[in-house]
Coordinates of C-alpha atoms in Angstrom, one line a residue:
V10 CA 7.9 -29.8 104.9
R11 CA 10.2 -31.1 107.8
N12 CA 12.9 -28.6 106.6
A13 CA 10.4 -25.7 106.4
L14 CA 9.3 -26.4 110.0
Q15 CA 12.9 -26.2 111.2
V16 CA 13.2 -22.8 109.4
V17 CA 10.2 -21.5 110.9
E18 CA 11.1 -22.9 114.4
G19 CA 14.3 -21.0 114.1
Y20 CA 12.5 -17.7 113.5
L21 CA 10.3 -18.2 116.6
A22 CA 13.3 -19.2 118.7
A23 CA 15.1 -16.1 117.8
E24 CA 12.1 -14.2 119.1
G25 CA 11.8 -16.3 122.3
C26 CA 8.7 -18.0 121.2
S27 CA 7.6 -21.6 120.0
F28 CA 4.7 -23.6 118.4
R29 CA 1.6 -24.2 120.3
N30 CA 1.6 -27.6 121.7
K31 CA -2.1 -28.5 120.8
A32 CA -2.7 -27.3 117.1
S33 CA -5.5 -29.7 116.2
C34 CA -6.7 -27.5 113.3
P35 CA -4.7 -25.1 110.9
F36 CA -6.7 -22.2 112.4
S37 CA -6.5 -21.7 116.2
S38 CA -10.4 -21.5 116.2
A39 CA -13.0 -22.7 113.6
D40 CA -14.7 -19.3 114.1
Y41 CA -11.6 -17.3 113.0
K42 CA -12.4 -15.1 110.1
P43 CA -9.3 -13.4 108.5
E44 CA -11.3 -10.7 107.0
L45 CA -12.7 -9.5 110.5
D46 CA -9.2 -9.4 112.0
D47 CA -8.5 -5.9 113.3
T48 CA -5.1 -6.5 115.0
P49 CA -2.3 -4.0 114.1
L50 CA -0.7 -4.2 110.7
L51 CA 2.7 -5.7 110.4
E52 CA 5.9 -3.6 110.0
P53 CA 7.8 -3.9 106.7
E54 CA 10.2 -6.6 108.1
M55 CA 7.5 -8.7 109.3
I56 CA 5.5 -8.2 106.1
S57 CA 8.4 -10.0 104.3
R58 CA 8.4 -12.8 106.9
Y59 CA 4.7 -13.3 106.5
Q60 CA 5.0 -13.5 102.6
Q61 CA 7.8 -16.0 103.1
L62 CA 5.7 -18.1 105.3
I63 CA 2.7 -18.0 102.8
G64 CA 5.1 -19.1 100.1
I65 CA 6.2 -22.1 102.0
L66 CA 2.6 -23.0 102.9
R67 CA 1.5 -22.7 99.3
W68 CA 4.6 -24.9 98.3
A69 CA 3.3 -27.6 100.9
C70 CA -0.1 -27.5 99.3
E71 CA 1.4 -28.2 95.9
L72 CA 3.2 -31.1 97.4
G73 CA 0.0 -32.7 98.6
R74 CA -0.8 -31.2 101.9
L75 CA -4.5 -30.8 101.0
D76 CA -5.6 -30.4 104.7
I77 CA -4.1 -26.8 104.8
L78 CA -5.3 -25.7 101.3
L79 CA -8.4 -23.6 102.3
E80 CA -6.6 -21.9 105.4
T81 CA -3.6 -21.1 103.2
G82 CA -5.7 -19.7 100.5
L83 CA -7.5 -17.4 102.9
L84 CA -4.4 -15.9 104.3
S85 CA -2.7 -15.6 101.0
A86 CA -5.4 -12.7 100.4
Y87 CA -3.6 -10.5 102.8
N88 CA 0.0 -10.8 101.4
A89 CA 0.1 -7.0 100.6
A90 CA -1.0 -5.8 104.1
P91 CA -1.1 -8.6 106.8
R92 CA -1.9 -8.0 110.3
Q93 CA -0.7 -9.6 113.5
G94 CA -3.5 -11.9 113.8
H95 CA -2.8 -13.2 110.2
L96 CA 0.7 -13.9 111.2
D97 CA -0.2 -15.7 114.3
Q98 CA -2.5 -18.0 112.3
A99 CA 0.2 -18.7 109.8
Y100 CA 2.3 -19.8 112.7
N101 CA -0.5 -21.9 113.9
I102 CA -0.7 -23.7 110.5
F103 CA 3.1 -24.7 110.8
A104 CA 2.2 -25.9 114.5
Y105 CA -0.6 -28.1 112.9
L106 CA 1.8 -29.3 110.3
K107 CA 4.3 -30.2 112.9
R108 CA 1.8 -32.2 114.9
H109 CA 0.3 -33.9 111.8
T110 CA 3.6 -34.6 109.9
P111 CA 4.4 -36.8 108.0
Q112 CA 1.1 -37.3 106.0
C113 CA 0.9 -38.6 102.6
I114 CA -1.9 -38.9 99.7
L115 CA -3.7 -42.1 99.4
F116 CA -3.1 -43.3 96.1
D117 CA -5.7 -46.2 95.6
P118 CA -5.8 -47.9 92.1
N119 CA -9.0 -49.7 92.7
T120 CA -12.0 -48.9 90.9
P121 CA -14.3 -47.2 93.3
D122 CA -17.9 -48.2 94.1
I123 CA -20.2 -45.2 93.4
S124 CA -23.5 -47.0 94.2
V125 CA -23.3 -46.2 97.9
D126 CA -24.7 -43.2 99.3
I127 CA -25.0 -41.6 96.0
D128 CA -28.3 -40.3 94.4
F129 CA -28.1 -40.3 90.6
K130 CA -31.2 -39.4 88.7
D131 CA -32.4 -41.9 86.2
F132 CA -33.6 -40.7 82.9
E133 CA -33.7 -41.6 79.1
D134 CA -30.9 -40.2 77.2
D135 CA -33.5 -39.3 74.4
A136 CA -35.2 -36.9 76.8
W137 CA -32.4 -34.4 76.5
F138 CA -33.2 -33.8 72.7
D139 CA -36.1 -31.7 73.6
F140 CA -33.9 -29.1 75.2
Y141 CA -30.4 -29.4 73.6
E142 CA -29.0 -30.4 70.2
V143 CA -27.2 -33.2 72.0
V144 CA -23.9 -34.2 70.6
D145 CA -21.3 -36.7 71.7
E146 CA -18.3 -35.6 73.6
A147 CA -15.8 -33.9 71.5
L148 CA -12.7 -36.2 71.2
P149 CA -9.2 -34.9 69.8
S150 CA -8.8 -35.8 66.2
D151 CA -5.1 -36.6 66.9
M152 CA -5.3 -38.4 70.1
P153 CA -3.1 -41.5 70.4
S154 CA -4.8 -45.0 70.8
P155 CA -5.6 -45.6 74.3
R156 CA -3.6 -48.2 76.1
G157 CA -3.4 -49.7 79.6
E158 CA -6.2 -50.1 82.0
S159 CA -9.0 -47.5 82.1
V160 CA -9.7 -45.0 85.0
K161 CA -12.8 -43.7 86.3
M162 CA -12.9 -40.0 87.1
L163 CA -14.7 -38.6 90.2
C164 CA -15.3 -35.1 91.3
F165 CA -16.5 -33.7 94.5
V166 CA -17.6 -30.1 94.5
D167 CA -18.9 -27.6 97.1
A168 CA -19.5 -24.0 97.7
S169 CA -19.9 -22.0 101.1
H170 CA -22.2 -19.2 100.4
A171 CA -21.4 -15.7 101.4
S172 CA -18.5 -17.1 103.7
N173 CA -16.6 -13.8 103.4
R174 CA -18.4 -11.6 105.9
V175 CA -16.9 -8.4 104.3
T176 CA -17.4 -8.8 100.6
M177 CA -20.0 -11.7 100.9
R178 CA -18.4 -13.6 98.2
S179 CA -18.6 -17.5 98.3
H180 CA -15.9 -20.0 98.2
T181 CA -15.4 -22.8 95.6
G182 CA -14.0 -26.1 96.6
I183 CA -13.1 -29.1 94.1
L184 CA -11.4 -32.3 94.4
I185 CA -10.9 -34.7 91.4
K186 CA -9.9 -38.2 91.7
L187 CA -8.9 -40.8 89.2
N188 CA -10.1 -44.1 90.7
G189 CA -9.2 -43.6 94.4
A190 CA -6.3 -41.2 93.9
P191 CA -6.6 -37.4 94.3
I192 CA -4.9 -35.7 91.4
S193 CA -6.4 -32.3 91.3
W194 CA -7.6 -29.9 94.0
Y195 CA -9.0 -26.2 93.9
S196 CA -10.0 -23.8 96.6
K197 CA -10.6 -20.2 95.6
R198 CA -13.0 -17.3 96.3
Q199 CA -15.7 -16.9 93.6
N200 CA -15.5 -13.6 91.5
T201 CA -19.0 -12.5 92.0
V202 CA -21.5 -12.2 95.0
E203 CA -24.4 -14.5 94.7
S204 CA -27.7 -13.9 96.5
S205 CA -28.4 -17.6 97.2
T206 CA -26.8 -20.9 97.9
F207 CA -28.2 -22.2 94.8
G208 CA -26.3 -19.7 92.7
S209 CA -23.0 -20.2 94.3
E210 CA -23.3 -24.0 94.2
F211 CA -24.1 -23.9 90.5
I212 CA -21.1 -21.7 89.8
A213 CA -18.9 -24.1 91.6
L214 CA -20.5 -26.9 89.6
R215 CA -19.7 -25.2 86.3
I216 CA -16.1 -24.6 87.2
A217 CA -15.9 -28.3 88.2
A218 CA -17.4 -29.3 84.8
E219 CA -14.8 -27.3 83.1
K220 CA -11.9 -28.6 85.0
C221 CA -13.1 -32.2 84.4
Q222 CA -13.6 -31.6 80.7
G223 CA -10.0 -30.1 80.5
L224 CA -8.7 -33.2 82.3
R225 CA -10.4 -35.8 80.2
Y226 CA -8.9 -34.0 77.0
K227 CA -5.4 -34.2 78.7
L228 CA -5.7 -37.8 79.5
R229 CA -6.8 -38.8 76.2
M230 CA -3.8 -37.1 74.7
F231 CA -1.6 -39.2 77.1
G232 CA -3.4 -42.3 75.8
V233 CA -5.1 -43.0 79.0
P234 CA -8.5 -44.7 78.4
I235 CA -11.3 -43.2 80.5
D236 CA -14.2 -45.4 81.9
G237 CA -17.6 -43.9 81.4
P238 CA -18.7 -40.4 82.4
T239 CA -17.3 -38.3 85.0
H240 CA -19.3 -38.7 88.2
V241 CA -19.7 -35.4 90.1
F242 CA -20.9 -35.3 93.6
C243 CA -22.6 -32.3 95.0
D244 CA -24.5 -31.9 98.5
N245 CA -27.1 -29.5 97.2
Q246 CA -30.3 -31.3 96.2
S247 CA -31.7 -28.4 94.2
V248 CA -28.5 -28.0 92.0
T249 CA -28.4 -31.8 91.5
N250 CA -32.0 -31.9 90.3
N251 CA -31.7 -28.9 88.1
A252 CA -28.4 -30.4 86.4
S253 CA -29.7 -34.0 86.1
I254 CA -33.5 -33.8 85.3
P255 CA -34.1 -32.6 81.7
T256 CA -37.6 -31.0 82.5
S257 CA -36.3 -28.9 85.4
L258 CA -36.6 -25.3 84.8
L259 CA -34.3 -22.4 86.0
S260 CA -36.0 -19.7 88.0
K261 CA -32.9 -17.5 88.5
K262 CA -31.8 -16.2 85.1
H263 CA -28.8 -14.7 86.1
N264 CA -27.3 -18.2 86.7
A265 CA -28.2 -19.2 83.1
I266 CA -24.6 -19.6 81.8
S267 CA -23.6 -22.0 84.6
Y268 CA -27.0 -23.8 84.4
H269 CA -26.6 -24.6 80.6
K270 CA -22.9 -25.4 80.8
V271 CA -23.6 -28.1 83.2
R272 CA -26.8 -29.4 81.8
E273 CA -25.4 -29.5 78.2
S274 CA -22.3 -31.6 79.5
V275 CA -24.8 -34.0 81.2
A276 CA -26.7 -34.2 78.0
S277 CA -23.6 -35.0 76.1
G278 CA -23.2 -38.1 78.2
W279 CA -19.8 -37.4 79.7
L280 CA -20.8 -35.9 83.0
R281 CA -23.2 -37.1 85.5
V282 CA -24.2 -35.1 88.7
G283 CA -25.4 -36.9 91.9
W284 CA -26.2 -35.9 95.4
I285 CA -24.0 -36.8 98.3
Q286 CA -24.4 -36.1 102.1
S287 CA -22.3 -33.1 103.3
K288 CA -20.6 -35.4 105.8
N289 CA -19.2 -37.5 102.8
N290 CA -18.5 -34.6 100.5
L291 CA -14.7 -34.3 100.5
A292 CA -14.8 -30.7 99.0
D293 CA -16.3 -29.5 102.3
L294 CA -12.6 -29.5 103.4
F295 CA -11.8 -26.7 100.8
T296 CA -14.7 -24.4 101.5
K297 CA -15.2 -24.3 105.3
V298 CA -13.1 -23.9 108.3
L299 CA -14.3 -27.1 110.1
P300 CA -13.9 -28.2 113.7
A301 CA -11.2 -30.9 114.3
F302 CA -13.4 -33.9 114.5
T303 CA -15.2 -33.1 111.2
R304 CA -12.1 -32.2 109.3
N305 CA -10.1 -35.3 110.5
N306 CA -13.0 -37.4 109.2
L307 CA -12.7 -36.0 105.8
T308 CA -9.0 -35.7 105.9
S309 CA -8.6 -39.6 106.7
K310 CA -10.2 -40.3 103.3
I311 CA -7.6 -38.3 101.4
L312 CA -4.3 -38.5 103.4
N313 CA -2.8 -41.1 105.5
R314 CA 0.0 -40.9 108.0
W315 CA 3.1 -42.2 106.5
T316 CA 5.2 -44.7 108.7
K317 CA 8.6 -46.1 107.6
K318 CA 8.5 -50.1 107.3
K319 CA 11.2 -52.2 108.8
S320 CA 12.0 -53.4 105.4
D321 CA 12.7 -49.8 104.4
V322 CA 15.3 -49.5 107.1
K323 CA 18.8 -50.7 106.3

């Protein structure tokens, strides 16, 4: 990331410009909407520059800079025809990285305590038999014998309903942890337009369930033992109730696929869905452009500023 910052600073210096001194957030304003930007389109030379910058930012996200994942994804949608405002925001993300570098992912091996601020519905497992032909979680027949200490899988999921002001599509954000370590993250616009927050949240929950299911299979094929079900945290009370209470009914039939996929996973025993307050939902970082104080509170639970110890210096 430091080398990338030097390259971008060189571009700006050639144009007689420099980074903003106070870039507290990736976007210059929490109200900025890339889809509403009406600044002039870039010339071909600057389009190539923009695409290069987006490529660097996406690489930084892959390396673990989760704090710019949403903003980078939003700007990536305009690679073919970016505008001057999009380029300015890309430069602002680099200014943010310079001010908040170095950062590293917090890898906490301790088993998390999920009993605080989480509302899991209590029910008898037999209650699901009236609604689904409940079967145990499908396990690979050729998986190796599990070895080592078991891990607990946690998943935070969120959706911002109709966040795109042009297409009215929602945005899905997912963060998966093993114990206290983030190991998978996802921020992407949904493929369909949903008429309600309930629908967009249930689609996000279904995507999260599928990702967790695939990861559980992969871990078992690696020989990693998994401790109990995957705990999914959602900040929408209606979605949590519909996913967790066997007798709850679906009133929006067009959400039936997501509804039954999640409920069948819960009935099988490998998934549990609980409600969490929005201020504690880490996936909010991947769905909404947040003000500095709110995003810093969430970022501090995922990333930490890396400082070199004296013992590391020769």
